[in-house]
Amino acid sequence: MSIDTPRFRAALLEERERIEKALESLRDEEVEEPAAGDNHLAETATATLDREIDDTLEENSMRVLVEIDAALARVDAGTYGACANCGGAIQAERLEAYPWASLCIDCKREAERG
Ligand SMILES: [Zn+2]
């Protein structure tokens, strides 16, 4: 198997940094929210919706961060690119799109189905 792990390692570190910055700015925004009581109802609803979107973003970002760390550990362990479920090779194009993928596309689909 010929996976260019140094390149994926760099991509993982880059993505990790990007997500951490995004999380930081999400948290900054939360701090700057106006105090309750200052808002008209419509504005409050918008703020609530914004916060829900932020929370979802934050949740997804945190999940990806965990997966990136796991992928970096696999790079160090020399198991990067192998499916965590069936042990087969994860498709190269899948790794290009999701460098932190731990399952091959077949196992991923299986997991989502079931
Ligand atoms: Zn698999």
JSON list of C-alpha atoms and ligand atoms in Angstrom, two decimals:
[
{"chain": "A", "resi": 1, "resn": "MET", "atom": "CA", "xyz": [0.00, 0.00, 0.00]},
{"chain": "A", "resi": 2, "resn": "SER", "atom": "CA", "xyz": [1.43, 3.37, -0.95]},
{"chain": "A", "resi": 3, "resn": "ILE", "atom": "CA", "xyz": [-0.19, 6.09, 1.09]},
{"chain": "A", "resi": 4, "resn": "ASP", "atom": "CA", "xyz": [1.63, 9.38, 1.24]},
{"chain": "A", "resi": 5, "resn": "THR", "atom": "CA", "xyz": [1.27, 9.64, 5.04]},
{"chain": "A", "resi": 6, "resn": "PRO", "atom": "CA", "xyz": [3.46, 12.74, 5.49]},
{"chain": "A", "resi": 7, "resn": "ARG", "atom": "CA", "xyz": [1.15, 14.61, 3.14]},
{"chain": "A", "resi": 8, "resn": "PHE", "atom": "CA", "xyz": [-2.00, 13.43, 4.94]},
{"chain": "A", "resi": 9, "resn": "ARG", "atom": "CA", "xyz": [-0.38, 14.20, 8.28]},
{"chain": "A", "resi": 10, "resn": "ALA", "atom": "CA", "xyz": [0.19, 17.78, 7.10]},
{"chain": "A", "resi": 11, "resn": "ALA", "atom": "CA", "xyz": [-3.39, 17.98, 5.83]},
{"chain": "A", "resi": 12, "resn": "LEU", "atom": "CA", "xyz": [-4.70, 16.71, 9.18]},
{"chain": "A", "resi": 13, "resn": "LEU", "atom": "CA", "xyz": [-2.66, 19.22, 11.14]},
{"chain": "A", "resi": 14, "resn": "GLU", "atom": "CA", "xyz": [-3.78, 22.02, 8.85]},
{"chain": "A", "resi": 15, "resn": "GLU", "atom": "CA", "xyz": [-7.44, 21.06, 9.20]},
{"chain": "A", "resi": 16, "resn": "ARG", "atom": "CA", "xyz": [-7.03, 20.76, 12.96]},
{"chain": "A", "resi": 17, "resn": "GLU", "atom": "CA", "xyz": [-5.69, 24.32, 13.15]},
{"chain": "A", "resi": 18, "resn": "ARG", "atom": "CA", "xyz": [-8.48, 25.64, 10.93]},
{"chain": "A", "resi": 19, "resn": "ILE", "atom": "CA", "xyz": [-11.18, 24.02, 13.11]},
{"chain": "A", "resi": 20, "resn": "GLU", "atom": "CA", "xyz": [-9.60, 25.26, 16.32]},
{"chain": "A", "resi": 21, "resn": "LYS", "atom": "CA", "xyz": [-9.62, 28.81, 14.98]},
{"chain": "A", "resi": 22, "resn": "ALA", "atom": "CA", "xyz": [-13.25, 28.43, 13.90]},
{"chain": "A", "resi": 23, "resn": "LEU", "atom": "CA", "xyz": [-14.19, 27.16, 17.36]},
{"chain": "A", "resi": 24, "resn": "GLU", "atom": "CA", "xyz": [-12.37, 30.07, 18.92]},
{"chain": "A", "resi": 25, "resn": "SER", "atom": "CA", "xyz": [-14.29, 32.62, 16.88]},
{"chain": "A", "resi": 26, "resn": "LEU", "atom": "CA", "xyz": [-17.57, 30.83, 17.66]},
{"chain": "A", "resi": 27, "resn": "ARG", "atom": "CA", "xyz": [-16.80, 31.18, 21.35]},
{"chain": "A", "resi": 28, "resn": "ASP", "atom": "CA", "xyz": [-15.88, 34.84, 20.96]},
{"chain": "A", "resi": 29, "resn": "GLU", "atom": "CA", "xyz": [-19.23, 35.50, 19.32]},
{"chain": "A", "resi": 30, "resn": "GLU", "atom": "CA", "xyz": [-21.08, 33.85, 22.18]},
{"chain": "A", "resi": 31, "resn": "VAL", "atom": "CA", "xyz": [-19.39, 36.16, 24.67]},
{"chain": "A", "resi": 32, "resn": "GLU", "atom": "CA", "xyz": [-20.42, 39.24, 22.70]},
{"chain": "A", "resi": 33, "resn": "GLU", "atom": "CA", "xyz": [-24.11, 38.40, 22.67]},
{"chain": "A", "resi": 34, "resn": "PRO", "atom": "CA", "xyz": [-26.28, 41.21, 24.06]},
{"chain": "A", "resi": 35, "resn": "ALA", "atom": "CA", "xyz": [-27.84, 40.75, 27.46]},
{"chain": "A", "resi": 36, "resn": "ALA", "atom": "CA", "xyz": [-31.31, 39.22, 27.60]},
{"chain": "A", "resi": 37, "resn": "GLY", "atom": "CA", "xyz": [-34.07, 41.82, 27.83]},
{"chain": "A", "resi": 38, "resn": "ASP", "atom": "CA", "xyz": [-32.51, 44.17, 25.30]},
{"chain": "A", "resi": 39, "resn": "ASN", "atom": "CA", "xyz": [-34.01, 42.29, 22.40]},
{"chain": "A", "resi": 40, "resn": "HIS", "atom": "CA", "xyz": [-37.32, 42.48, 20.63]},
{"chain": "A", "resi": 41, "resn": "LEU", "atom": "CA", "xyz": [-38.97, 39.12, 20.16]},
{"chain": "A", "resi": 42, "resn": "ALA", "atom": "CA", "xyz": [-37.93, 38.71, 16.52]},
{"chain": "A", "resi": 43, "resn": "GLU", "atom": "CA", "xyz": [-34.33, 39.55, 17.32]},
{"chain": "A", "resi": 44, "resn": "THR", "atom": "CA", "xyz": [-34.35, 37.10, 20.19]},
{"chain": "A", "resi": 45, "resn": "ALA", "atom": "CA", "xyz": [-35.63, 34.39, 17.86]},
{"chain": "A", "resi": 46, "resn": "THR", "atom": "CA", "xyz": [-32.88, 35.17, 15.38]},
{"chain": "A", "resi": 47, "resn": "ALA", "atom": "CA", "xyz": [-30.26, 35.12, 18.12]},
{"chain": "A", "resi": 48, "resn": "THR", "atom": "CA", "xyz": [-31.58, 31.78, 19.34]},
{"chain": "A", "resi": 49, "resn": "LEU", "atom": "CA", "xyz": [-31.44, 30.35, 15.84]},
{"chain": "A", "resi": 50, "resn": "ASP", "atom": "CA", "xyz": [-27.90, 31.68, 15.40]},
{"chain": "A", "resi": 51, "resn": "ARG", "atom": "CA", "xyz": [-26.90, 30.08, 18.66]},
{"chain": "A", "resi": 52, "resn": "GLU", "atom": "CA", "xyz": [-28.41, 26.75, 17.63]},
{"chain": "A", "resi": 53, "resn": "ILE", "atom": "CA", "xyz": [-26.49, 26.86, 14.35]},
{"chain": "A", "resi": 54, "resn": "ASP", "atom": "CA", "xyz": [-23.33, 27.75, 16.26]},
{"chain": "A", "resi": 55, "resn": "ASP", "atom": "CA", "xyz": [-23.89, 24.89, 18.68]},
{"chain": "A", "resi": 56, "resn": "THR", "atom": "CA", "xyz": [-24.34, 22.46, 15.82]},
{"chain": "A", "resi": 57, "resn": "LEU", "atom": "CA", "xyz": [-21.21, 23.79, 14.14]},
{"chain": "A", "resi": 58, "resn": "GLU", "atom": "CA", "xyz": [-19.33, 23.55, 17.39]},
{"chain": "A", "resi": 59, "resn": "GLU", "atom": "CA", "xyz": [-20.55, 20.01, 18.01]},
{"chain": "A", "resi": 60, "resn": "ASN", "atom": "CA", "xyz": [-19.59, 18.88, 14.52]},
{"chain": "A", "resi": 61, "resn": "SER", "atom": "CA", "xyz": [-16.24, 20.62, 14.75]},
{"chain": "A", "resi": 62, "resn": "MET", "atom": "CA", "xyz": [-15.48, 19.00, 18.10]},
{"chain": "A", "resi": 63, "resn": "ARG", "atom": "CA", "xyz": [-16.33, 15.59, 16.65]},
{"chain": "A", "resi": 64, "resn": "VAL", "atom": "CA", "xyz": [-14.04, 16.15, 13.67]},
{"chain": "A", "resi": 65, "resn": "LEU", "atom": "CA", "xyz": [-11.27, 17.31, 16.00]},
{"chain": "A", "resi": 66, "resn": "VAL", "atom": "CA", "xyz": [-11.52, 14.03, 17.91]},
{"chain": "A", "resi": 67, "resn": "GLU", "atom": "CA", "xyz": [-11.40, 12.12, 14.63]},
{"chain": "A", "resi": 68, "resn": "ILE", "atom": "CA", "xyz": [-8.41, 14.12, 13.43]},
{"chain": "A", "resi": 69, "resn": "ASP", "atom": "CA", "xyz": [-6.53, 13.32, 16.65]},
{"chain": "A", "resi": 70, "resn": "ALA", "atom": "CA", "xyz": [-7.37, 9.64, 16.21]},
{"chain": "A", "resi": 71, "resn": "ALA", "atom": "CA", "xyz": [-6.16, 9.78, 12.60]},
{"chain": "A", "resi": 72, "resn": "LEU", "atom": "CA", "xyz": [-2.89, 11.43, 13.68]},
{"chain": "A", "resi": 73, "resn": "ALA", "atom": "CA", "xyz": [-2.43, 8.64, 16.22]},
{"chain": "A", "resi": 74, "resn": "ARG", "atom": "CA", "xyz": [-2.90, 6.11, 13.42]},
{"chain": "A", "resi": 75, "resn": "VAL", "atom": "CA", "xyz": [-0.29, 7.95, 11.34]},
{"chain": "A", "resi": 76, "resn": "ASP", "atom": "CA", "xyz": [2.14, 7.57, 14.25]},
{"chain": "A", "resi": 77, "resn": "ALA", "atom": "CA", "xyz": [1.16, 3.94, 14.75]},
{"chain": "A", "resi": 78, "resn": "GLY", "atom": "CA", "xyz": [1.63, 3.19, 11.06]},
{"chain": "A", "resi": 79, "resn": "THR", "atom": "CA", "xyz": [-1.96, 2.04, 10.61]},
{"chain": "A", "resi": 80, "resn": "TYR", "atom": "CA", "xyz": [-3.18, 5.14, 8.79]},
{"chain": "A", "resi": 81, "resn": "GLY", "atom": "CA", "xyz": [-5.34, 4.37, 5.77]},
{"chain": "A", "resi": 82, "resn": "ALA", "atom": "CA", "xyz": [-6.52, 0.99, 7.04]},
{"chain": "A", "resi": 83, "resn": "CYS", "atom": "CA", "xyz": [-10.22, 0.59, 7.79]},
{"chain": "A", "resi": 84, "resn": "ALA", "atom": "CA", "xyz": [-10.79, 0.32, 11.56]},
{"chain": "A", "resi": 85, "resn": "ASN", "atom": "CA", "xyz": [-13.58, -2.19, 10.99]},
{"chain": "A", "resi": 86, "resn": "CYS", "atom": "CA", "xyz": [-12.55, -4.59, 8.21]},
{"chain": "A", "resi": 87, "resn": "GLY", "atom": "CA", "xyz": [-8.82, -3.77, 8.02]},
{"chain": "A", "resi": 88, "resn": "GLY", "atom": "CA", "xyz": [-9.04, -3.12, 4.30]},
{"chain": "A", "resi": 89, "resn": "ALA", "atom": "CA", "xyz": [-7.53, -0.09, 2.62]},
{"chain": "A", "resi": 90, "resn": "ILE", "atom": "CA", "xyz": [-9.58, 3.09, 2.76]},
{"chain": "A", "resi": 91, "resn": "GLN", "atom": "CA", "xyz": [-10.09, 4.41, -0.76]},
{"chain": "A", "resi": 92, "resn": "ALA", "atom": "CA", "xyz": [-7.56, 7.10, -1.67]},
{"chain": "A", "resi": 93, "resn": "GLU", "atom": "CA", "xyz": [-10.22, 9.50, -2.89]},
{"chain": "A", "resi": 94, "resn": "ARG", "atom": "CA", "xyz": [-12.08, 9.09, 0.37]},
{"chain": "A", "resi": 95, "resn": "LEU", "atom": "CA", "xyz": [-8.92, 10.00, 2.30]},
{"chain": "A", "resi": 96, "resn": "GLU", "atom": "CA", "xyz": [-8.48, 13.00, 0.01]},
{"chain": "A", "resi": 97, "resn": "ALA", "atom": "CA", "xyz": [-11.96, 14.21, 0.93]},
{"chain": "A", "resi": 98, "resn": "TYR", "atom": "CA", "xyz": [-11.84, 13.15, 4.60]},
{"chain": "A", "resi": 99, "resn": "PRO", "atom": "CA", "xyz": [-8.24, 12.66, 5.74]},
{"chain": "A", "resi": 100, "resn": "TRP", "atom": "CA", "xyz": [-9.55, 11.67, 9.21]},
{"chain": "A", "resi": 101, "resn": "ALA", "atom": "CA", "xyz": [-11.77, 8.84, 7.87]},
{"chain": "A", "resi": 102, "resn": "SER", "atom": "CA", "xyz": [-11.37, 5.69, 9.96]},
{"chain": "A", "resi": 103, "resn": "LEU", "atom": "CA", "xyz": [-13.69, 3.45, 7.95]},
{"chain": "A", "resi": 104, "resn": "CYS", "atom": "CA", "xyz": [-13.68, 2.42, 4.31]},
{"chain": "A", "resi": 105, "resn": "ILE", "atom": "CA", "xyz": [-16.72, 3.54, 2.35]},
{"chain": "A", "resi": 106, "resn": "ASP", "atom": "CA", "xyz": [-18.40, 0.12, 2.59]},
{"chain": "A", "resi": 107, "resn": "CYS", "atom": "CA", "xyz": [-18.07, -0.05, 6.38]},
{"chain": "A", "resi": 108, "resn": "LYS", "atom": "CA", "xyz": [-19.12, 3.59, 6.68]},
{"chain": "A", "resi": 109, "resn": "ARG", "atom": "CA", "xyz": [-22.28, 2.90, 4.71]},
{"chain": "A", "resi": 110, "resn": "GLU", "atom": "CA", "xyz": [-22.88, -0.19, 6.79]},
{"chain": "A", "resi": 111, "resn": "ALA", "atom": "CA", "xyz": [-22.47, 1.84, 9.99]},
{"chain": "A", "resi": 112, "resn": "GLU", "atom": "CA", "xyz": [-24.86, 4.54, 8.80]},
{"chain": "A", "resi": 113, "resn": "ARG", "atom": "CA", "xyz": [-27.46, 1.99, 7.84]},
{"chain": "A", "resi": 114, "resn": "GLY", "atom": "CA", "xyz": [-27.39, 0.27, 11.03]},
{"chain": "B", "resi": 1, "resn": "ZN", "atom": "ZN", "xyz": [-13.98, -1.46, 6.00]}
]
